[in-house]
PDB file of C-alpha atoms in Angstrom:
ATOM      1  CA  UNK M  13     256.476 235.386  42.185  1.00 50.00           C
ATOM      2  CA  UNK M  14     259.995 236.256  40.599  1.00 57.00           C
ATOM      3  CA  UNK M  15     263.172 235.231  41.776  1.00 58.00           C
ATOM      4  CA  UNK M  16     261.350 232.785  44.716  1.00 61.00           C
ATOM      5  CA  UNK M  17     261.185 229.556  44.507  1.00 64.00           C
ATOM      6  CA  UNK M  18     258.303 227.534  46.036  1.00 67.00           C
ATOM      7  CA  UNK M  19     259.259 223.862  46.505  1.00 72.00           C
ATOM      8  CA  UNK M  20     257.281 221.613  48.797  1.00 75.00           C
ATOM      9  CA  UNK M  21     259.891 221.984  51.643  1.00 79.00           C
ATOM     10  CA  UNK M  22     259.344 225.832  51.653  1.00 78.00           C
ATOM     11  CA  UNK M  23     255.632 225.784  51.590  1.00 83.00           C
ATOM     12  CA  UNK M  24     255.652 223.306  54.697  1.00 86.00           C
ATOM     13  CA  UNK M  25     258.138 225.351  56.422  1.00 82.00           C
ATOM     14  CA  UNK M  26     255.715 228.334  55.697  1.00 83.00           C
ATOM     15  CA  UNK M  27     253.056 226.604  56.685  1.00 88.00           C
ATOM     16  CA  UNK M  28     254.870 225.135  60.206  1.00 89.00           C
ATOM     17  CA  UNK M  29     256.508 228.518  61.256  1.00 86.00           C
ATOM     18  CA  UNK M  30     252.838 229.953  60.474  1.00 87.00           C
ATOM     19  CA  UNK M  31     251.126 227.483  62.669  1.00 90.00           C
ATOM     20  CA  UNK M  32     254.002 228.252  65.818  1.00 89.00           C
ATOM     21  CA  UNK M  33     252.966 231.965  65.792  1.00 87.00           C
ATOM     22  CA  UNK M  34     249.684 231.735  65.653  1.00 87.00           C
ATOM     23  CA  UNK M  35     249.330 229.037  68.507  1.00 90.00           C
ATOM     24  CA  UNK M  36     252.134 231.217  70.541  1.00 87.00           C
ATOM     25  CA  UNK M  37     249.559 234.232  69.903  1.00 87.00           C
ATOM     26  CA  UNK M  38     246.447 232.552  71.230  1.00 88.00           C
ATOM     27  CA  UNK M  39     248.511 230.755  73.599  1.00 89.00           C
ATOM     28  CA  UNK M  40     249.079 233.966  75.088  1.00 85.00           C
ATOM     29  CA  UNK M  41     245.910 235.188  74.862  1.00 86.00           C
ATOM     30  CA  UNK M  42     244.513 232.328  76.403  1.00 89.00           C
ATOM     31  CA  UNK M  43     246.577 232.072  79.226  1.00 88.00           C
ATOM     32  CA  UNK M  44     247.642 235.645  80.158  1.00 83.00           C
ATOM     33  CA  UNK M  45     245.099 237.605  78.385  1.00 84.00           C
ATOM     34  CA  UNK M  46     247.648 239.637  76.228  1.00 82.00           C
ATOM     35  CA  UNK M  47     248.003 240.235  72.952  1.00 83.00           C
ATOM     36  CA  UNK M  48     251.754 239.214  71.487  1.00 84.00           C
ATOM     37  CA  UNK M  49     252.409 242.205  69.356  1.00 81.00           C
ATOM     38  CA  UNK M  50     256.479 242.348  69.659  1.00 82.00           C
ATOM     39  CA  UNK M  51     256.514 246.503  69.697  1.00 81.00           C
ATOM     40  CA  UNK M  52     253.995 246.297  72.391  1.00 81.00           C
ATOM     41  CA  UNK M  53     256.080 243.914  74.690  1.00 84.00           C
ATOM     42  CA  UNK M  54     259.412 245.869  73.477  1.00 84.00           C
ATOM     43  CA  UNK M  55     257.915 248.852  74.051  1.00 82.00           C
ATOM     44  CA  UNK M  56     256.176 247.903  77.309  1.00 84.00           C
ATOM     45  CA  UNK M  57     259.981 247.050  78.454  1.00 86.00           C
ATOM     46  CA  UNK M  58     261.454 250.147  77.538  1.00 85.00           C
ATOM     47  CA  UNK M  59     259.602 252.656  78.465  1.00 83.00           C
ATOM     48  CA  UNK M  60     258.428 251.283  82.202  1.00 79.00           C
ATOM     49  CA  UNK M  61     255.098 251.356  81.132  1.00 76.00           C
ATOM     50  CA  UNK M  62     253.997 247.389  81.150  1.00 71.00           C
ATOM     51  CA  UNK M  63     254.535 245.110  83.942  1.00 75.00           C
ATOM     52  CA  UNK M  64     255.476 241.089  83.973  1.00 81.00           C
ATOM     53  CA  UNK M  65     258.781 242.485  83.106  1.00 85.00           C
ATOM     54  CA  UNK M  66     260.100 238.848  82.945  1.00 87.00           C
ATOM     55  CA  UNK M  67     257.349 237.873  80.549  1.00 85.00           C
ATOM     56  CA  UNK M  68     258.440 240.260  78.223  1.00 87.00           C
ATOM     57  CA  UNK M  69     262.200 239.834  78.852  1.00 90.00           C
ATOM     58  CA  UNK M  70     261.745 235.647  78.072  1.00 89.00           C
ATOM     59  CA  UNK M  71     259.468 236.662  75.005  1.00 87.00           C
ATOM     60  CA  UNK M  72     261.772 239.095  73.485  1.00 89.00           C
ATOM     61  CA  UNK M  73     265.005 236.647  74.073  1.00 93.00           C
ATOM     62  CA  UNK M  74     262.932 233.767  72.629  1.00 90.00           C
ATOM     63  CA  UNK M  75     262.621 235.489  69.561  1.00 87.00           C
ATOM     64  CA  UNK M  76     266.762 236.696  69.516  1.00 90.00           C
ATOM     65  CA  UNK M  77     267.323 233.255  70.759  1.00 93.00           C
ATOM     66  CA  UNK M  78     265.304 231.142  68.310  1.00 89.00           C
ATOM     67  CA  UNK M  79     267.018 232.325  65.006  1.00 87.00           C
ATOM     68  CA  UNK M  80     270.725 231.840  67.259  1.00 92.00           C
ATOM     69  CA  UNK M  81     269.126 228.181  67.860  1.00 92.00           C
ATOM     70  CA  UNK M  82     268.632 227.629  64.420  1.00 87.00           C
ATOM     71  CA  UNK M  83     271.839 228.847  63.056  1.00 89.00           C
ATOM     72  CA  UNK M  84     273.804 226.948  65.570  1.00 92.00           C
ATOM     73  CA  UNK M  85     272.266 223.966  64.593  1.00 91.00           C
ATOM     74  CA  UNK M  86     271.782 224.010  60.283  1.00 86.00           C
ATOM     75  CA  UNK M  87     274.488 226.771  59.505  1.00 86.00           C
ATOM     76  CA  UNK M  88     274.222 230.300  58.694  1.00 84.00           C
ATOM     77  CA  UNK M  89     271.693 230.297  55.700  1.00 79.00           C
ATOM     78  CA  UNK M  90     273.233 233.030  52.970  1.00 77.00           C
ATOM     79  CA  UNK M  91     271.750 236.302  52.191  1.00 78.00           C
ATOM     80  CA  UNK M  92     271.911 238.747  49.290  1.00 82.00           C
ATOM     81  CA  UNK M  93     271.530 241.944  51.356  1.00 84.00           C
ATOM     82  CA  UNK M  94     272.337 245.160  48.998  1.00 86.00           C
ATOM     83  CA  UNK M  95     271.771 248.007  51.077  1.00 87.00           C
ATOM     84  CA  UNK M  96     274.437 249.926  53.016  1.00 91.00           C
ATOM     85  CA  UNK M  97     274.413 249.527  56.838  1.00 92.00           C
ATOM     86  CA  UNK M  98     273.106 253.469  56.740  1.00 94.00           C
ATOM     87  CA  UNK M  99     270.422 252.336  54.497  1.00 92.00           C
ATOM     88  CA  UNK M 100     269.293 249.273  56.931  1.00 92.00           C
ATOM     89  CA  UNK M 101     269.817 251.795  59.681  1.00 94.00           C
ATOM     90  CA  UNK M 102     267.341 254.204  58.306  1.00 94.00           C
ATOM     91  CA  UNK M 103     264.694 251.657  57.099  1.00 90.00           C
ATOM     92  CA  UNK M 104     265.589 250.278  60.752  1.00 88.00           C
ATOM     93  CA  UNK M 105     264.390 254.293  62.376  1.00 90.00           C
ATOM     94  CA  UNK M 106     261.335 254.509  59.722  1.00 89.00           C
ATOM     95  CA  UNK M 107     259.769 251.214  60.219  1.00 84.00           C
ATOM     96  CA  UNK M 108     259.838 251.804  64.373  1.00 83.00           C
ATOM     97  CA  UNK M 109     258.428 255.068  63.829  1.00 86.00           C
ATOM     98  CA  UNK M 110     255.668 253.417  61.619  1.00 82.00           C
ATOM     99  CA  UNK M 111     254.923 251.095  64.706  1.00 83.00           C
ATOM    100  CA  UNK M 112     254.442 253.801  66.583  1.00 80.00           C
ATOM    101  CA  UNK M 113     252.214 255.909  64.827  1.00 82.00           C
ATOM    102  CA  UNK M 114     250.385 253.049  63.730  1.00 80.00           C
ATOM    103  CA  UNK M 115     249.612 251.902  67.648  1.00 82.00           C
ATOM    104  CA  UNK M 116     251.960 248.447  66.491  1.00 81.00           C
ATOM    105  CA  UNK M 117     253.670 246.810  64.477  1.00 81.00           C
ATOM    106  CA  UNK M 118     252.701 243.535  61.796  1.00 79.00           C
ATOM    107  CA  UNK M 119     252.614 240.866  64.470  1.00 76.00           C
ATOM    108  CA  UNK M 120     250.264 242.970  66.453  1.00 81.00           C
ATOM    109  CA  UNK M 121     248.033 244.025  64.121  1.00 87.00           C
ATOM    110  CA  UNK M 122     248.394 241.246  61.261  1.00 85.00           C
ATOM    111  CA  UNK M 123     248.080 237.980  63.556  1.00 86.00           C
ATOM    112  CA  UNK M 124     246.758 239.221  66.654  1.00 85.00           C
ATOM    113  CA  UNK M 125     244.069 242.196  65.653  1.00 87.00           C
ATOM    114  CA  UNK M 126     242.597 240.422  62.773  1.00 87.00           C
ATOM    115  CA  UNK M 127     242.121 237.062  64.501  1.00 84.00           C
ATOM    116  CA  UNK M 128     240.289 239.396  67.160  1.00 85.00           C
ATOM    117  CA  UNK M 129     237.992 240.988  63.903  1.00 89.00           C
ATOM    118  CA  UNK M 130     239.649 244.491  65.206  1.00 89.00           C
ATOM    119  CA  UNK M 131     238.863 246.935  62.525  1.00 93.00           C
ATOM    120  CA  UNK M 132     241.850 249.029  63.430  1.00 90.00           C
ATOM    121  CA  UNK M 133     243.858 246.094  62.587  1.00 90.00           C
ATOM    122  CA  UNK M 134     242.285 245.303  59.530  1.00 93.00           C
ATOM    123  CA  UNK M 135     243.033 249.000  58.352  1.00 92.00           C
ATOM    124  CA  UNK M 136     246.437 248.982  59.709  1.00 89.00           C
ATOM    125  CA  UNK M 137     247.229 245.882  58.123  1.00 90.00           C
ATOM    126  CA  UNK M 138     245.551 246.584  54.959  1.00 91.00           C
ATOM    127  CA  UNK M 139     247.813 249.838  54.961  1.00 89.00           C
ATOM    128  CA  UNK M 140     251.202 247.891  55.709  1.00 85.00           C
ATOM    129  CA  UNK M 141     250.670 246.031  52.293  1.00 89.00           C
ATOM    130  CA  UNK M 142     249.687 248.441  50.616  1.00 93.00           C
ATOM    131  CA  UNK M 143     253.076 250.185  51.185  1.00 87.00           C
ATOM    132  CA  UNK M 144     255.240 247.550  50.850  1.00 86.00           C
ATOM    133  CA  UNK M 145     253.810 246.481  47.357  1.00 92.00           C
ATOM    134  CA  UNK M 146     254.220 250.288  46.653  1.00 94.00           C
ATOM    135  CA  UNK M 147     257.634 250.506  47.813  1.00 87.00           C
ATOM    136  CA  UNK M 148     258.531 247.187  45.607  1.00 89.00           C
ATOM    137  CA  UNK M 149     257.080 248.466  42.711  1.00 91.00           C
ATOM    138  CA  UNK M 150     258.684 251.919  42.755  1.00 91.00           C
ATOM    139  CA  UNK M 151     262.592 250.578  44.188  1.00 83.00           C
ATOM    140  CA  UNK M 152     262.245 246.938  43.895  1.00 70.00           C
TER     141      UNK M 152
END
């Protein structure tokens, strides 16, 4: 792939951060019986329809607070970010509106659906790829 550059240390951190999501996801399953799709558990906070309110509230600051961890601890690691803040802003607005039209977002359907052989997943997935190869290709 252009411009990336695959050393060993980035293919094991791939491979570690990989292996942490998709134990926390059948972790989760295992032990609760939900599925950890983050607009589900966001969603599910927002809008008063889920309960274990504090499940979602620790999920949803582990995954602000990780990242803040992480930074505190190795440094900011630098970006190259070319978009206008109304550009992220929009992209922001269009890829929630994608989650909820497609009934979730990447983590739900990507890790979660197709480890469960969901067919809905598989499409949904199969769909979010297809767009963002699209979307490379034509503005990338």
């Amino acid at each position: 792939m252009e411009g990336i550059i695959w050393d060993g240390t980035a293919i094991l951190r791939a491979l570690i951060g990989g292996l942490m999501i998709g134990g926390a996801a059948a972790l989760l399953l295992l032990v609760n019986g939900r599925i950890m799709g983050a607009s589900g558990i966001l969603g599910g906070l927002l809008d008063g329809s889920g309960d274990a309110r504090r499940e979602r509230l620790a999920f949803l600051a582990g995954l602000v607070g990780a990242p803040l961890l992480i930074i505190a601890a190795t440094g900011p690691n630098p970006t190259n970010i070319d978009a206008s803040w109304p550009t992220l802003v929009i992209a922001g607005l269009l890829v929630g509106i994608g989650t909820r039209l497609g009934a979730g977002c990447t983590s739900g359907h990507g890790i979660c659906g197709l480890s469960r052989l969901s067919p809905r997943a598989l499409a949904a997935t199969g769909t979010f790829i297809a767009a963002g190869i699209l979307t490379v290709r034509a503005f990338g």
